[in-house]
mmCIF file of C-alpha atoms and ligand atoms in Angstrom:
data_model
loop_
_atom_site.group_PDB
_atom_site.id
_atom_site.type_symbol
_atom_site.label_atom_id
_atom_site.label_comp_id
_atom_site.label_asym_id
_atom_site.label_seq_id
_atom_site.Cartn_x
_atom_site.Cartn_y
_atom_site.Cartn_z
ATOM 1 C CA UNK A 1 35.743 -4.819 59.928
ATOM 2 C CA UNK A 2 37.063 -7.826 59.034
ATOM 3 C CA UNK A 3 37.286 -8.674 55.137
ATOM 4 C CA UNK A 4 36.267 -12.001 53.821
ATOM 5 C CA UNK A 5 38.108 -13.191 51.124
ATOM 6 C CA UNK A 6 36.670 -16.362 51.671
ATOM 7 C CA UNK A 7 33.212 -15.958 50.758
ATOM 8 C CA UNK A 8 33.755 -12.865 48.239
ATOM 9 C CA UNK A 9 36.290 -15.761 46.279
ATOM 10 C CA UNK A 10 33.120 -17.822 46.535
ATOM 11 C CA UNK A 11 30.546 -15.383 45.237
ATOM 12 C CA UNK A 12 33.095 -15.083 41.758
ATOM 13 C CA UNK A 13 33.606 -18.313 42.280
ATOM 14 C CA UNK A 14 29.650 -19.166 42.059
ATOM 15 C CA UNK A 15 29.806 -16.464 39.189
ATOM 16 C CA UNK A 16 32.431 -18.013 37.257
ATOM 17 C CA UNK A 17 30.472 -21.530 37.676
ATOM 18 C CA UNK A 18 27.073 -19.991 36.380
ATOM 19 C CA UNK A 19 28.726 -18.343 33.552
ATOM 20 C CA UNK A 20 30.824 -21.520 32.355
ATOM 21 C CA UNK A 21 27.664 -23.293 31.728
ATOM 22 C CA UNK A 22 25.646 -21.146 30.212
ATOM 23 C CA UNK A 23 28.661 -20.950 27.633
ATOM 24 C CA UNK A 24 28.705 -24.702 27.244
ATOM 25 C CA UNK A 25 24.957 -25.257 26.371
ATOM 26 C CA UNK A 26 25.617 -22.679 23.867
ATOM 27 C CA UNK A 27 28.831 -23.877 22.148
ATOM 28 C CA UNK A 28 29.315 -27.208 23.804
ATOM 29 C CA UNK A 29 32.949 -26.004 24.877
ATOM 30 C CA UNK A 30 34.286 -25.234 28.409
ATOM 31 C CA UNK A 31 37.716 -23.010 29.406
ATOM 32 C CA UNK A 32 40.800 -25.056 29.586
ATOM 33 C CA UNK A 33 43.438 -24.396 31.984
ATOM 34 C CA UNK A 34 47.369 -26.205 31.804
ATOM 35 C CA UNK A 35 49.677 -25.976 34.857
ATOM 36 C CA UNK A 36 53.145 -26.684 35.132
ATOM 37 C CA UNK A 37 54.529 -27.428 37.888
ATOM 38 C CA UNK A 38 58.411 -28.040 38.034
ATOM 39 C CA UNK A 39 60.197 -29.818 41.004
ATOM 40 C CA UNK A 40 59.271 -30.370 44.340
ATOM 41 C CA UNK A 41 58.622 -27.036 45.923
ATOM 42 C CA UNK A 42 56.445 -28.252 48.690
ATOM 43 C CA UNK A 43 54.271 -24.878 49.141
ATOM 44 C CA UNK A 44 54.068 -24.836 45.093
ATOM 45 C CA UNK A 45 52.814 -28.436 45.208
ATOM 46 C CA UNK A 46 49.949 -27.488 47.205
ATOM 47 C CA UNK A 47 49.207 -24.345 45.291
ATOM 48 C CA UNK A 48 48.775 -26.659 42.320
ATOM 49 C CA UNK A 49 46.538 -28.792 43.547
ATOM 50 C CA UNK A 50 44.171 -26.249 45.110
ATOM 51 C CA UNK A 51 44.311 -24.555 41.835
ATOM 52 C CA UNK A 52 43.501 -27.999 39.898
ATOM 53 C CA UNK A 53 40.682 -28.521 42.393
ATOM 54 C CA UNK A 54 39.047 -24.571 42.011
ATOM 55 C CA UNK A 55 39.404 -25.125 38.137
ATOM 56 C CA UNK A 56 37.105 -28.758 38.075
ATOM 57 C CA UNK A 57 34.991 -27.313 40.255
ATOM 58 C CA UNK A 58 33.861 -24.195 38.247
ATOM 59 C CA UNK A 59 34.063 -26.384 35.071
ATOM 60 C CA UNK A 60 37.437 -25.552 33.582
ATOM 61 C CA UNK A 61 39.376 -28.334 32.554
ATOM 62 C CA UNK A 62 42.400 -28.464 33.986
ATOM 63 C CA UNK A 63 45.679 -30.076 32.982
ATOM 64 C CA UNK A 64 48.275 -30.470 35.549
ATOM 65 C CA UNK A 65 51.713 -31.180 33.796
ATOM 66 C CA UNK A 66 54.522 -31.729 35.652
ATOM 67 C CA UNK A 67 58.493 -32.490 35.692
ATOM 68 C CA UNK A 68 61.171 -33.151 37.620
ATOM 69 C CA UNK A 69 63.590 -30.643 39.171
ATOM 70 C CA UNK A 70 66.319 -31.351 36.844
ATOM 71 C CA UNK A 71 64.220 -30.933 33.417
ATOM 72 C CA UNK A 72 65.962 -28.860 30.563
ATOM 73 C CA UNK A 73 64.363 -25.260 29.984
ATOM 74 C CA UNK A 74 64.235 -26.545 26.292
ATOM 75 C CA UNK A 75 62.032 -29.539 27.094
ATOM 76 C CA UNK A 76 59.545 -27.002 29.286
ATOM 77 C CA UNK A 77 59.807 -24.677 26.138
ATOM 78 C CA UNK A 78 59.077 -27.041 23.890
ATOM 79 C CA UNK A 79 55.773 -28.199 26.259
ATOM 80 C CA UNK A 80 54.677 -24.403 25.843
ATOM 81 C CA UNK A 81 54.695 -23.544 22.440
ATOM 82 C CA UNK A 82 52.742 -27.494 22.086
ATOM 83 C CA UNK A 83 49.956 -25.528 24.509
ATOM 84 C CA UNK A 84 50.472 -22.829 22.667
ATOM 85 C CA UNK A 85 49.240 -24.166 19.624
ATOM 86 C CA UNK A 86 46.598 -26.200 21.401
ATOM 87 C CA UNK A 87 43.151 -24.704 20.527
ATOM 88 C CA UNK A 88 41.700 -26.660 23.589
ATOM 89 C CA UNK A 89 44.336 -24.583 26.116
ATOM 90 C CA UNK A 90 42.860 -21.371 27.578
ATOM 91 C CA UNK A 91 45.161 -20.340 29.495
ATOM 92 C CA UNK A 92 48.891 -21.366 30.630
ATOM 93 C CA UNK A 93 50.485 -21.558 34.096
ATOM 94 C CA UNK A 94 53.900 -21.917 34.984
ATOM 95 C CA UNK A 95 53.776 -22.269 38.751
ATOM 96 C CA UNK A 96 57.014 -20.673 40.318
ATOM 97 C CA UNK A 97 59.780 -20.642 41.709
ATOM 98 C CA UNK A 98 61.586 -22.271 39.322
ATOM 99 C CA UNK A 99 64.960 -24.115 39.258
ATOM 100 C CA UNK A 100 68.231 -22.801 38.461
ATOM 101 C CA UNK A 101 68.951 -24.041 35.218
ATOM 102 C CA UNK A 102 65.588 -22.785 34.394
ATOM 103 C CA UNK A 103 65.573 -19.206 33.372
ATOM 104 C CA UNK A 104 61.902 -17.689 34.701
ATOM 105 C CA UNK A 105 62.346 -14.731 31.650
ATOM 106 C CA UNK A 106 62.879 -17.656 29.167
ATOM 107 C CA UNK A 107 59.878 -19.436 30.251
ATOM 108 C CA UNK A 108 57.629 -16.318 30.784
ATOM 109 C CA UNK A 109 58.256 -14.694 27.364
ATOM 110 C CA UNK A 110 57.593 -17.836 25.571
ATOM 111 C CA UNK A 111 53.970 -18.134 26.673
ATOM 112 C CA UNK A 112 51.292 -16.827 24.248
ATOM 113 C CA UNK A 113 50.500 -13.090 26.148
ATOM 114 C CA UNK A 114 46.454 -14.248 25.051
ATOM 115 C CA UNK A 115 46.935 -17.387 26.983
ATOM 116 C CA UNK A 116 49.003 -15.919 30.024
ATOM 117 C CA UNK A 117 46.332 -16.276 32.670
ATOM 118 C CA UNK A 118 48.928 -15.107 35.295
ATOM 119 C CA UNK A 119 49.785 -11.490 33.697
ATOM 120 C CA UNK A 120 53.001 -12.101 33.742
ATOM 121 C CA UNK A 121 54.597 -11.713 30.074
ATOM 122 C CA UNK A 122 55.661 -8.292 29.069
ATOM 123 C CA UNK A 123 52.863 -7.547 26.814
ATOM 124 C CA UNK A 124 50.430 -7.901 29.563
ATOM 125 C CA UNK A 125 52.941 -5.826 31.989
ATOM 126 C CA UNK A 126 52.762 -2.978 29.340
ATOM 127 C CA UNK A 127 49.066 -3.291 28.806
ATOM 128 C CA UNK A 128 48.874 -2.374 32.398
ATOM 129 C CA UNK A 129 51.887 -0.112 32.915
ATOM 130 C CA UNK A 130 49.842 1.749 30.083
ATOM 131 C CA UNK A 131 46.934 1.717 31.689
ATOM 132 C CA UNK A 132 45.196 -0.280 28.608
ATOM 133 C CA UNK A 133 43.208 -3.312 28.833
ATOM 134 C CA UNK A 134 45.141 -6.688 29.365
ATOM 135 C CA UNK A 135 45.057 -10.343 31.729
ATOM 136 C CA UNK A 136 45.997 -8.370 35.228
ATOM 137 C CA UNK A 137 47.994 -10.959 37.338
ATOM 138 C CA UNK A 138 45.670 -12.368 39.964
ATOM 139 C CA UNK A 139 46.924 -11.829 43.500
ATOM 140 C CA UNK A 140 46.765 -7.894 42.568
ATOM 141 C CA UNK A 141 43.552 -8.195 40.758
ATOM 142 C CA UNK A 142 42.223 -10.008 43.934
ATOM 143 C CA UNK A 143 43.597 -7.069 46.219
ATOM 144 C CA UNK A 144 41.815 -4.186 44.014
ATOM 145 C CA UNK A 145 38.618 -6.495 44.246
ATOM 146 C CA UNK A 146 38.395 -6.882 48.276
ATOM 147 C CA UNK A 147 39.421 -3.122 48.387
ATOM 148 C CA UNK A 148 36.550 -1.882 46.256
ATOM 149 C CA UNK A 149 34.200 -3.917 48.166
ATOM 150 C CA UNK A 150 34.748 -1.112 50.736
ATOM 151 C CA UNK A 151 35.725 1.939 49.061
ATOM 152 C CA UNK A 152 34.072 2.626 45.497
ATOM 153 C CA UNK A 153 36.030 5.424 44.835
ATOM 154 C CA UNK A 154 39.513 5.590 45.236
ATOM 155 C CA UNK A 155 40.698 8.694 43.711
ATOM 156 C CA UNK A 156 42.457 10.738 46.088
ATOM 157 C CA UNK A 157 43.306 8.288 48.064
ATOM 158 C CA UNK A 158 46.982 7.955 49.482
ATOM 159 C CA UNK A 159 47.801 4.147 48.664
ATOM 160 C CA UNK A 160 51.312 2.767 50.436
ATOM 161 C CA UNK A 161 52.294 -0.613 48.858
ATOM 162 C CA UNK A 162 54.937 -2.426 51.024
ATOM 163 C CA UNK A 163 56.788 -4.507 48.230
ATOM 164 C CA UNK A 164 58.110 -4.194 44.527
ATOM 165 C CA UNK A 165 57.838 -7.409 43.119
ATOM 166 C CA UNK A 166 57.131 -8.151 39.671
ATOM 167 C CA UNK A 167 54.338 -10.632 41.079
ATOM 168 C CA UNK A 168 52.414 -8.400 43.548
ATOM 169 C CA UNK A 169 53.874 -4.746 44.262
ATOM 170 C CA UNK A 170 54.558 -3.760 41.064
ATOM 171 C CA UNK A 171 50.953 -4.705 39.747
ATOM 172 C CA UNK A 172 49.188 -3.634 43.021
ATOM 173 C CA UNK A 173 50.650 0.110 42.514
ATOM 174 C CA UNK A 174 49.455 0.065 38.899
ATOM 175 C CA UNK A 175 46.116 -0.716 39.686
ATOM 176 C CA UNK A 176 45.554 1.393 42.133
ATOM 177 C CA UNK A 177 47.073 4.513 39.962
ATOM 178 C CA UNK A 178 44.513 3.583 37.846
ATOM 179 C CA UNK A 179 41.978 3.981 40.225
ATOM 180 C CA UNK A 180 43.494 7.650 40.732
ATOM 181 C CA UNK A 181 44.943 6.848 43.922
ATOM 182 C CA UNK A 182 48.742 8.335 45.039
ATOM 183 C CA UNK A 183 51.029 5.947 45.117
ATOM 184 C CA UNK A 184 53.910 5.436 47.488
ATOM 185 C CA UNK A 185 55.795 1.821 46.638
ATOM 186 C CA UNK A 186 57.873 0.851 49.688
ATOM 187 C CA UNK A 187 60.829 -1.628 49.795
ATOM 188 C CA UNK A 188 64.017 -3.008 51.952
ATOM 189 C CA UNK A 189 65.619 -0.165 51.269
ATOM 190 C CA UNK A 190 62.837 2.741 52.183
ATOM 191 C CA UNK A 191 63.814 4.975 54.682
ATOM 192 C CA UNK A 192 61.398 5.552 57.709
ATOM 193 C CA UNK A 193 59.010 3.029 56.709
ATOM 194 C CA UNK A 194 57.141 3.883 59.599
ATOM 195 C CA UNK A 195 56.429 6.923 58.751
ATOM 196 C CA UNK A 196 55.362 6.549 55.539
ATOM 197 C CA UNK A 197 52.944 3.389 56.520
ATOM 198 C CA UNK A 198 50.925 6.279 58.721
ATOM 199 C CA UNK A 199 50.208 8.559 56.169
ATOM 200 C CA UNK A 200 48.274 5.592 54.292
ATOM 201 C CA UNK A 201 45.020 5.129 53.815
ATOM 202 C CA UNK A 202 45.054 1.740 52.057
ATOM 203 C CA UNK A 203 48.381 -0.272 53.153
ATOM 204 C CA UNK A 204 48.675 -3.457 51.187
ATOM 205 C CA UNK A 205 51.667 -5.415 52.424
ATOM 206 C CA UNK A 206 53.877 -7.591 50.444
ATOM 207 C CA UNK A 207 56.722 -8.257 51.377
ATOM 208 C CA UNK A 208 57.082 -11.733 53.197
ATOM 209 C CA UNK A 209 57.809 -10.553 56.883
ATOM 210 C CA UNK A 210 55.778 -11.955 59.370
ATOM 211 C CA UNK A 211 54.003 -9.279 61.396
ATOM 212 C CA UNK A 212 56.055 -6.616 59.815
ATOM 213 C CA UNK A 213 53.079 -4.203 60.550
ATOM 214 C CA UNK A 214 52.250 -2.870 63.521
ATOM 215 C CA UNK A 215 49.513 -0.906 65.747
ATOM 216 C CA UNK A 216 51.615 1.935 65.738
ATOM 217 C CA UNK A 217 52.158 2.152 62.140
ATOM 218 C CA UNK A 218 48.811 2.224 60.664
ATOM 219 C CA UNK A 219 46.280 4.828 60.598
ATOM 220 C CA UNK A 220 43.044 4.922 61.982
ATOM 221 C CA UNK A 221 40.389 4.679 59.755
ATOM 222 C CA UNK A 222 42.835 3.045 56.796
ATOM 223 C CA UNK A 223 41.936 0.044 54.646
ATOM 224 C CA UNK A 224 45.012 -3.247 55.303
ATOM 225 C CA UNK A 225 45.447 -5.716 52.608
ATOM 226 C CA UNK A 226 47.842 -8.426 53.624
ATOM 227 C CA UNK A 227 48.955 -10.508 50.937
ATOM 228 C CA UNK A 228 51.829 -11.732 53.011
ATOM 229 C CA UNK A 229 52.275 -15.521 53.695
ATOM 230 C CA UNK A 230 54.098 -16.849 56.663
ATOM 231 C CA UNK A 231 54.797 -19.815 58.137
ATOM 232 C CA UNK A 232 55.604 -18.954 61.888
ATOM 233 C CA UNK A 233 55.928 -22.405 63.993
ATOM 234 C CA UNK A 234 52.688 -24.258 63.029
ATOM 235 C CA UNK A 235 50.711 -20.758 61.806
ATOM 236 C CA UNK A 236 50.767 -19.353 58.679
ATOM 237 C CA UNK A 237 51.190 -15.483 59.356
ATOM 238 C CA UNK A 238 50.672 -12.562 57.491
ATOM 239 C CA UNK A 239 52.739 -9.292 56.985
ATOM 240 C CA UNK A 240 50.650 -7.138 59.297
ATOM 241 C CA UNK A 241 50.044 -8.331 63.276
ATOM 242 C CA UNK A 242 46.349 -8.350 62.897
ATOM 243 C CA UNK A 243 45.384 -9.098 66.226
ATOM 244 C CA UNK A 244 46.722 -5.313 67.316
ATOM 245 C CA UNK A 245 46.124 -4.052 63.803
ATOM 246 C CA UNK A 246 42.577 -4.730 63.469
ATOM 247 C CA UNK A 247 40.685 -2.840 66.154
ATOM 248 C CA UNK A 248 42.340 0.183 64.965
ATOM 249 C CA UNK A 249 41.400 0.559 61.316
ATOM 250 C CA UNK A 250 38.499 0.383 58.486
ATOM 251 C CA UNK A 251 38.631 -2.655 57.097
ATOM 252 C CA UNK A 252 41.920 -5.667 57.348
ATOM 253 C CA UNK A 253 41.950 -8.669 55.481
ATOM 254 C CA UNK A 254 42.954 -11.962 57.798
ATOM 255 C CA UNK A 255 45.782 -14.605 57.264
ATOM 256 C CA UNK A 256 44.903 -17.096 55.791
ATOM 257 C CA UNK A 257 40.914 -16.329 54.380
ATOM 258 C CA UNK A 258 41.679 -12.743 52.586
ATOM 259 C CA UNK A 259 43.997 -12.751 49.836
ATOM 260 C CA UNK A 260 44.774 -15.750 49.282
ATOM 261 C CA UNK A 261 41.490 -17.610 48.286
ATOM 262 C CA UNK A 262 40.996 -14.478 45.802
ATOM 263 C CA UNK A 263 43.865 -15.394 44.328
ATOM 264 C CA UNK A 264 42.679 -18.678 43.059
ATOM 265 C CA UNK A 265 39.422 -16.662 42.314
ATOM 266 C CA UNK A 266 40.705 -14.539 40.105
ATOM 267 C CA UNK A 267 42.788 -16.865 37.975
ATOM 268 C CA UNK A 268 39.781 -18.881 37.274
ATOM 269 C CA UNK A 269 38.576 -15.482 35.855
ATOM 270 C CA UNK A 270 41.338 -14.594 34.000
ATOM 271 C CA UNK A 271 41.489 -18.358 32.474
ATOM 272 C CA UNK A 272 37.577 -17.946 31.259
ATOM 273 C CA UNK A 273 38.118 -14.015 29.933
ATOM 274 C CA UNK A 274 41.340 -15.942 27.988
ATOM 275 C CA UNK A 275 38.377 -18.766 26.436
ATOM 276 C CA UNK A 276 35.567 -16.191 26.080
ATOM 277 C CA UNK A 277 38.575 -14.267 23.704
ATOM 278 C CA UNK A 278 38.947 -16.904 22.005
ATOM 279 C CA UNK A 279 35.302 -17.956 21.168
ATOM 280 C CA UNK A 280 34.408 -16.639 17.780
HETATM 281 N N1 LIG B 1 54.120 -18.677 42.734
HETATM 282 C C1 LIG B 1 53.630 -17.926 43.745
HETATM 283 N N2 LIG B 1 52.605 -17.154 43.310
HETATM 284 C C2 LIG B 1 52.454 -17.421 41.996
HETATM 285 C C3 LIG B 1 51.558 -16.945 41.003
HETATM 286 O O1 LIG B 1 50.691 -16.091 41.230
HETATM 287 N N3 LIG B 1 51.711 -17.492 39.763
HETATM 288 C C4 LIG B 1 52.664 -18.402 39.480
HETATM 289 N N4 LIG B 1 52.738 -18.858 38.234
HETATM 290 N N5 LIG B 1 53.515 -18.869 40.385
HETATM 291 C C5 LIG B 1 53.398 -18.379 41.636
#
């Protein structure tokens, strides 16, 4: 089976829509959602704008502020503790990567952990790490989503997460601890990766290797969540070769159309939990 990320992202979408407006007959107020996007990262310019474009359409108001690649960290700084204090600002996004002279810890602590809609300052980390109640960054969020829409219950379960980074592995494992799984968190430097990718039976892949995974590495029967994006000539790949992959297990989420659009999904989520929060 092949998962749709596509149309689950627009069923929350739809969801997220419905709910926005019922809010805003009652208190004539709608989620707001500022962006800021630093430089001219081409892929990160794009990200942006899709993101700006998901927000209108739900009815969040989104607020796209951006700088050149050679602004100070203490002009950005200043910007944040301004949106901060802004009672109109939901939720705050610094798009990344950023630029040298801009320190990502810097800029990531100094967001307001109620307003971080990606789940990315330490409070939020800890909330998780803790297993306690918090803004859960979105790619991960969007993985556990698309994997429960197969499998209900994941206790038991024997999850292999290729990837530690703060932004996806990390978060992915937690989640899925949570859920009672066992976790196995794979990296550059694991031995006979291989091996441990066949004893999994849900492999989410993060790592940014183009078809990393292959037929002979997965499991029959398993659950593949590829959050991996690749540009490969023209294509845009993911981390697992689905076209060998996918006859041979449960359930496999495509490149592009899985992840990726739940992504986007699930910040628009996390931006109106951040506003509902706030409404008192
Ligand atoms: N760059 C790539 N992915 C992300 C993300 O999820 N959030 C932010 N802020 N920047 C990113």
């Amino acid at each position: 089976m092949i998962i749709d990320g596509k149309k689950e992202a627009e069923v929350l979408r739809e969801e997220i829509k419905k709910e926005i407006i019922s809010i805003k007959k009652k208190t004539n107020r709608v989620p707001g959602l500022a962006v800021i996007l630093i430089g001219d990262h081409i892929p990160s310019q794009i990200y942006v704008k899709n993101k700006e474009k998901c927000s209108k359409e739900v009815g969040i108001n989104s607020n796209v502020i951006k700088y050149s690649h050679d602004v100070s960290e203490e002009e950005v700084l200043k910007k944040i503790k301004e949106l901060n204090n802004d009672n109109s600002v939901s939720g705050i996004l610094v798009q990344l990567p950023l630029p040298d002279q801009i320190r990502q810890e810097s800029i990531i602590n100094s967001i307001d952990p109620s307003k971080d809609v990606d789940g990315f300052s330490p409070i939020n980390v800890g909330n998780l790490a803790s297993g306690y109640n918090g803004i859960v960054p979105c790619t991960p969020k969007g993985c556990l989503m698309l994997i429960k829409k197969i499998e209900k219950n994941l206790s038991g379960k024997h999850a292999v997460i290729l990837g530690r980074s703060n932004l996806n592995g990390k978060p992915i494992a937690q989640l899925l601890l949570k859920e009672n799984c066992t976790i196995t968190i794979a990296h550059s430097k694991t031995e006979n990766l291989k091996e441990k990718c066949l004893k999994a039976d849900i492999l989410v892949a993060a790592v940014g290797v183009a078809n990393l995974v292959k037929k002979d590495w997965v499991k029959d029967g398993s659950i593949i969540i590829d959050v991996g994006i690749n540009k490969q000539g023209d294509k845009i790949v993911g981390d697992v070769s689905f076209e060998e992959v996918k006859d041979k297990v449960k359930a496999i989420t495509p490149v592009p159309g899985g992840v990726g659009p739940m992504t986007i999904a699930c910040l628009l989520k996390n931006t109106l939990e951040c506003f509902k929060d706030r409404l008192t």
